[in-house]
Amino acid sequence: MSSTPRVAVVTGGSRGIGRAVTRRLAADGYDVAIVYTADHHEAVASVKEIEAVGGTGRAYQADIADAPVIERVFESVEERFGGIDVVINAAGIMPLAPVSALDLDILDRLLRTNVRGTFVIAQQAARRVRAGGAIVAFSTTVTRTHLPTYGAYAATKGAVEALVPILAKELAGNDITVNAVAPGPTATELFFEGKSQEVVDRIVGAHPRGRLGTPEDVAEVVATLAGPARWINGQTVFVNGGLA
C-alpha cells in the first residue's frame, strides 16, 4: 500500500456531522481539506483536530454554490496536497415550514445551497477525484418519514438522491464510487435549532433505539463508503438506527 496519505475534501467540515466526518477520516490516515461557510474559529479548531492525530488539514472559506470559487478551492487543494481521493459534501441548510406558509425566498436559498451546491461540488469531484476514490453526498431520512414542515428540505434532498446513481453511471470505468448517506434525527446544532425539549423528547420516544443518532454514527458509515466499501455504488444509505 502507498505510504502517501489519501486526501479528502469535506464541505461543512467545521460543524456537526461534517466535523465528525473530518475527525474520523483524519483518524483513518487522511489529510483533509475543510470547506466552511462562515465560522472561521470552528474551522480552525477542526483543522487542529486533524493535526492532533497526525494528519494535515487546511480550511477554505467558500459558498458551495459559487462555482468559480469552488473551482479555485479544488485547484488549491490539488496544488497543496497533490490530488484528491475523496469528496464528502456535508454542507446544507434546513429551514422548516409548512408548504402553505414557506417564504419562497427561503425556498430559493434551499435550492441554491442543497441542490445547486451539491451539483457544483459533484461536478468538481467528478472532474478531479483519482481512481480508487469516492464521492459521498448527503440526503435525509425525511425522504421516507415524510414529516410535516420538512417539505421543501426533503424536496431538495430528493434531488440529491436522483443525482447520485446517475453520476455513478457517468463515472463507470473510473474506479470511483458515488453514494449518498441519509441520516435520521442526529444530535447536532442544526437538528436542535427551533425545537422545544418536548418536540425532541417526542422524536426520541418514537425511535426504535430510544435515542438520537450521533454525528459519529453517521461518520462511521461515511468513512466506510469513502474507503473499503467499493461494491456499494450509486446508492442512498439510510443511517437512522431503524427509524425508517
CSV table of C-alpha atoms in Angstrom, one decimal:
chain,number,residue,atom,x,y,z
A,1,MET,CA,0.0,0.0,0.0
A,2,SER,CA,1.1,3.6,-0.7
A,3,SER,CA,2.6,5.4,2.3
A,4,THR,CA,1.1,8.7,0.9
A,5,PRO,CA,-2.0,9.8,2.8
A,6,ARG,CA,-5.3,9.8,0.9
A,7,VAL,CA,-6.7,13.3,0.6
A,8,ALA,CA,-10.3,14.2,1.4
A,9,VAL,CA,-12.3,17.4,0.8
A,10,VAL,CA,-15.2,17.8,3.3
A,11,THR,CA,-17.7,20.6,2.9
A,12,GLY,CA,-19.4,21.6,6.1
A,13,GLY,CA,-16.4,20.2,7.9
A,14,SER,CA,-16.3,22.7,10.7
A,15,ARG,CA,-19.5,21.7,12.5
A,16,GLY,CA,-21.9,18.9,13.2
A,17,ILE,CA,-21.8,15.7,11.1
A,18,GLY,CA,-19.3,17.2,8.7
A,19,ARG,CA,-16.8,17.8,11.6
A,20,ALA,CA,-17.3,14.3,12.9
A,21,VAL,CA,-16.6,13.0,9.4
A,22,THR,CA,-13.4,15.2,9.3
A,23,ARG,CA,-12.2,13.7,12.6
A,24,ARG,CA,-12.9,10.2,11.5
A,25,LEU,CA,-11.2,10.5,8.2
A,26,ALA,CA,-8.2,12.1,9.9
A,27,ALA,CA,-8.0,9.2,12.4
A,28,ASP,CA,-8.1,6.8,9.4
A,29,GLY,CA,-5.0,8.5,8.0
A,30,TYR,CA,-6.4,11.1,5.6
A,31,ASP,CA,-5.2,14.6,5.0
A,32,VAL,CA,-8.3,16.7,5.0
A,33,ALA,CA,-9.3,20.0,3.4
A,34,ILE,CA,-12.3,21.6,5.1
A,35,VAL,CA,-14.7,23.9,3.2
A,36,TYR,CA,-16.7,26.1,5.5
A,37,THR,CA,-19.2,29.0,5.1
A,38,ALA,CA,-18.7,31.5,7.9
A,39,ASP,CA,-17.3,30.3,11.3
A,40,HIS,CA,-13.5,30.7,11.0
A,41,HIS,CA,-13.0,29.8,14.7
A,42,GLU,CA,-14.7,26.4,14.4
A,43,ALA,CA,-12.9,25.7,11.1
A,44,VAL,CA,-9.5,26.4,12.7
A,45,ALA,CA,-10.5,24.1,15.6
A,46,SER,CA,-11.4,21.4,13.2
A,47,VAL,CA,-8.0,21.7,11.5
A,48,LYS,CA,-6.3,21.3,14.9
A,49,GLU,CA,-8.2,18.1,15.5
A,50,ILE,CA,-6.9,16.8,12.2
A,51,GLU,CA,-3.4,17.7,13.2
A,52,ALA,CA,-3.8,16.2,16.6
A,53,VAL,CA,-4.0,12.7,15.1
A,54,GLY,CA,-1.0,13.3,12.8
A,55,GLY,CA,-2.8,14.5,9.6
A,56,THR,CA,-2.5,17.6,7.6
A,57,GLY,CA,-5.5,19.9,7.5
A,58,ARG,CA,-6.5,23.1,5.7
A,59,ALA,CA,-9.6,25.2,5.8
A,60,TYR,CA,-11.1,27.1,2.9
A,61,GLN,CA,-14.0,29.6,3.3
A,62,ALA,CA,-16.5,29.3,0.4
A,63,ASP,CA,-20.1,29.2,-0.6
A,64,ILE,CA,-20.6,25.7,-2.1
A,65,ALA,CA,-23.0,27.1,-4.7
A,66,ASP,CA,-20.4,29.6,-6.1
A,67,ALA,CA,-18.9,27.6,-8.9
A,68,PRO,CA,-15.9,29.8,-9.7
A,69,VAL,CA,-14.9,30.0,-6.1
A,70,ILE,CA,-15.3,26.2,-5.6
A,71,GLU,CA,-13.3,25.5,-8.7
A,72,ARG,CA,-10.5,27.6,-7.2
A,73,VAL,CA,-10.7,25.8,-3.9
A,74,PHE,CA,-10.4,22.4,-5.6
A,75,GLU,CA,-7.4,23.7,-7.6
A,76,SER,CA,-5.8,24.9,-4.4
A,77,VAL,CA,-6.4,21.5,-2.7
A,78,GLU,CA,-4.7,19.7,-5.6
A,79,GLU,CA,-1.8,22.1,-5.5
A,80,ARG,CA,-1.4,21.8,-1.8
A,81,PHE,CA,-1.9,18.0,-1.3
A,82,GLY,CA,-1.1,16.6,-4.8
A,83,GLY,CA,-4.5,15.3,-5.6
A,84,ILE,CA,-8.0,14.4,-4.3
A,85,ASP,CA,-9.2,11.0,-3.4
A,86,VAL,CA,-12.5,11.6,-1.6
A,87,VAL,CA,-15.1,14.3,-1.6
A,88,ILE,CA,-17.8,14.5,1.1
A,89,ASN,CA,-20.5,17.1,0.7
A,90,ALA,CA,-22.0,17.5,4.2
A,91,ALA,CA,-22.8,21.2,3.8
A,92,GLY,CA,-26.5,22.1,3.8
A,93,ILE,CA,-29.3,24.2,5.3
A,94,MET,CA,-32.6,23.1,6.9
A,95,PRO,CA,-35.2,25.9,7.4
A,96,LEU,CA,-38.6,24.3,8.2
A,97,ALA,CA,-42.1,25.5,7.5
A,98,PRO,CA,-45.4,24.0,6.1
A,99,VAL,CA,-45.6,24.1,2.4
A,100,SER,CA,-48.5,26.6,2.6
A,101,ALA,CA,-46.5,29.0,4.7
A,102,LEU,CA,-43.0,28.8,3.3
A,103,ASP,CA,-41.5,32.0,2.1
A,104,LEU,CA,-40.3,31.4,-1.4
A,105,ASP,CA,-37.2,33.4,-0.8
A,106,ILE,CA,-36.3,30.6,1.7
A,107,LEU,CA,-37.1,28.0,-0.9
A,108,ASP,CA,-34.7,29.7,-3.3
A,109,ARG,CA,-32.0,29.6,-0.5
A,110,LEU,CA,-32.6,25.9,0.0
A,111,LEU,CA,-32.4,25.2,-3.7
A,112,ARG,CA,-29.2,27.2,-4.1
A,113,THR,CA,-27.4,25.5,-1.2
A,114,ASN,CA,-28.8,22.0,-1.2
A,115,VAL,CA,-29.3,21.4,-4.9
A,116,ARG,CA,-27.0,23.8,-6.8
A,117,GLY,CA,-24.3,23.5,-4.1
A,118,THR,CA,-24.5,19.7,-4.2
A,119,PHE,CA,-24.2,19.8,-8.0
A,120,VAL,CA,-21.3,22.2,-8.0
A,121,ILE,CA,-19.4,20.0,-5.6
A,122,ALA,CA,-20.3,16.9,-7.5
A,123,GLN,CA,-19.1,18.5,-10.8
A,124,GLN,CA,-15.7,19.4,-9.4
A,125,ALA,CA,-15.4,16.0,-7.7
A,126,ALA,CA,-16.3,14.1,-10.9
A,127,ARG,CA,-13.5,16.0,-12.8
A,128,ARG,CA,-10.8,15.6,-10.1
A,129,VAL,CA,-11.2,12.6,-7.9
A,130,ARG,CA,-8.5,10.0,-8.5
A,131,ALA,CA,-9.1,6.3,-9.4
A,132,GLY,CA,-9.9,4.3,-6.3
A,133,GLY,CA,-11.7,7.3,-4.8
A,134,ALA,CA,-15.2,8.1,-3.6
A,135,ILE,CA,-17.8,10.8,-3.7
A,136,VAL,CA,-20.4,11.0,-0.9
A,137,ALA,CA,-23.4,13.3,-0.8
A,138,PHE,CA,-25.9,13.9,1.9
A,139,SER,CA,-29.7,13.2,1.8
A,140,THR,CA,-32.1,12.7,4.7
A,141,THR,CA,-34.3,10.0,6.2
A,142,VAL,CA,-37.2,12.6,5.9
A,143,THR,CA,-37.5,11.5,2.3
A,144,ARG,CA,-39.0,8.3,3.8
A,145,THR,CA,-40.6,9.5,7.0
A,146,HIS,CA,-42.4,12.5,5.3
A,147,LEU,CA,-42.6,14.7,8.3
A,148,PRO,CA,-44.7,17.9,8.2
A,149,THR,CA,-42.8,21.2,7.8
A,150,TYR,CA,-39.9,19.3,6.0
A,151,GLY,CA,-41.4,19.5,2.5
A,152,ALA,CA,-39.0,22.0,0.9
A,153,TYR,CA,-35.9,20.5,2.6
A,154,ALA,CA,-36.9,16.9,1.7
A,155,ALA,CA,-37.6,18.0,-1.9
A,156,THR,CA,-34.0,19.3,-2.2
A,157,LYS,CA,-32.7,16.0,-0.8
A,158,GLY,CA,-34.8,14.1,-3.3
A,159,ALA,CA,-32.8,15.9,-6.0
A,160,VAL,CA,-29.6,14.7,-4.4
A,161,GLU,CA,-30.8,11.1,-4.3
A,162,ALA,CA,-31.7,11.4,-8.0
A,163,LEU,CA,-28.3,12.8,-8.9
A,164,VAL,CA,-26.2,10.1,-7.2
A,165,PRO,CA,-26.9,7.0,-9.3
A,166,ILE,CA,-26.7,9.0,-12.5
A,167,LEU,CA,-23.2,10.3,-11.6
A,168,ALA,CA,-22.2,6.8,-10.5
A,169,LYS,CA,-23.0,5.6,-14.0
A,170,GLU,CA,-21.4,8.5,-15.7
A,171,LEU,CA,-18.1,7.7,-13.9
A,172,ALA,CA,-18.3,4.0,-14.9
A,173,GLY,CA,-14.8,2.7,-15.6
A,174,ASN,CA,-13.0,5.3,-13.5
A,175,ASP,CA,-13.0,3.2,-10.3
A,176,ILE,CA,-14.8,6.0,-8.4
A,177,THR,CA,-17.9,5.2,-6.2
A,178,VAL,CA,-20.7,7.7,-5.8
A,179,ASN,CA,-23.2,7.3,-2.9
A,180,ALA,CA,-25.3,9.3,-0.5
A,181,VAL,CA,-26.0,8.9,3.2
A,182,ALA,CA,-29.4,9.8,4.6
A,183,PRO,CA,-29.2,10.4,8.4
A,184,GLY,CA,-32.1,10.2,10.7
A,185,PRO,CA,-32.5,12.6,13.7
A,186,THR,CA,-29.0,13.4,14.8
A,187,ALA,CA,-27.8,15.4,17.8
A,188,THR,CA,-26.4,18.4,16.0
A,189,GLU,CA,-26.9,22.2,16.4
A,190,LEU,CA,-28.8,22.1,13.1
A,191,PHE,CA,-31.2,19.5,14.4
A,192,PHE,CA,-31.9,21.2,17.7
A,193,GLU,CA,-32.4,24.7,16.2
A,194,GLY,CA,-36.0,25.8,16.7
A,195,LYS,CA,-37.2,22.6,18.5
A,196,SER,CA,-38.5,22.6,22.0
A,197,GLN,CA,-37.4,19.9,24.5
A,198,GLU,CA,-40.9,18.5,24.2
A,199,VAL,CA,-40.5,18.0,20.5
A,200,VAL,CA,-37.1,16.5,20.9
A,201,ASP,CA,-38.4,14.1,23.6
A,202,ARG,CA,-41.2,13.0,21.3
A,203,ILE,CA,-38.8,12.3,18.5
A,204,VAL,CA,-36.6,10.2,20.8
A,205,GLY,CA,-39.6,8.4,22.2
A,206,ALA,CA,-40.7,7.3,18.7
A,207,HIS,CA,-37.2,6.0,17.8
A,208,PRO,CA,-36.7,2.2,18.0
A,209,ARG,CA,-33.3,2.7,19.6
A,210,GLY,CA,-34.7,5.3,22.1
A,211,ARG,CA,-32.1,7.9,21.3
A,212,LEU,CA,-30.9,10.4,18.7
A,213,GLY,CA,-28.1,9.4,16.4
A,214,THR,CA,-24.7,11.0,17.0
A,215,PRO,CA,-22.5,12.6,14.4
A,216,GLU,CA,-20.1,9.7,15.0
A,217,ASP,CA,-22.8,7.2,14.0
A,218,VAL,CA,-23.0,8.9,10.6
A,219,ALA,CA,-19.3,9.4,10.2
A,220,GLU,CA,-18.6,5.7,10.6
A,221,VAL,CA,-20.8,5.0,7.6
A,222,VAL,CA,-19.3,7.8,5.5
A,223,ALA,CA,-15.8,6.5,6.3
A,224,THR,CA,-16.8,3.1,5.1
A,225,LEU,CA,-18.2,4.5,1.8
A,226,ALA,CA,-15.1,6.6,1.4
A,227,GLY,CA,-12.7,3.7,1.7
A,228,PRO,CA,-13.3,0.0,1.9
A,229,ALA,CA,-16.9,-0.3,0.6
A,230,ARG,CA,-16.0,-0.5,-3.1
A,231,TRP,CA,-19.0,-2.6,-4.0
A,232,ILE,CA,-21.6,0.0,-2.8
A,233,ASN,CA,-22.1,2.4,-5.7
A,234,GLY,CA,-25.0,4.6,-6.8
A,235,GLN,CA,-26.9,4.1,-3.6
A,236,THR,CA,-28.5,6.1,-0.8
A,237,VAL,CA,-27.6,4.5,2.5
A,238,PHE,CA,-30.1,5.3,5.3
A,239,VAL,CA,-28.3,5.9,8.6
A,240,ASN,CA,-31.1,6.1,11.1
A,241,GLY,CA,-30.9,3.3,13.6
A,242,GLY,CA,-34.0,1.6,12.1
A,243,LEU,CA,-36.3,4.6,12.1
A,244,ALA,CA,-37.4,4.0,8.5
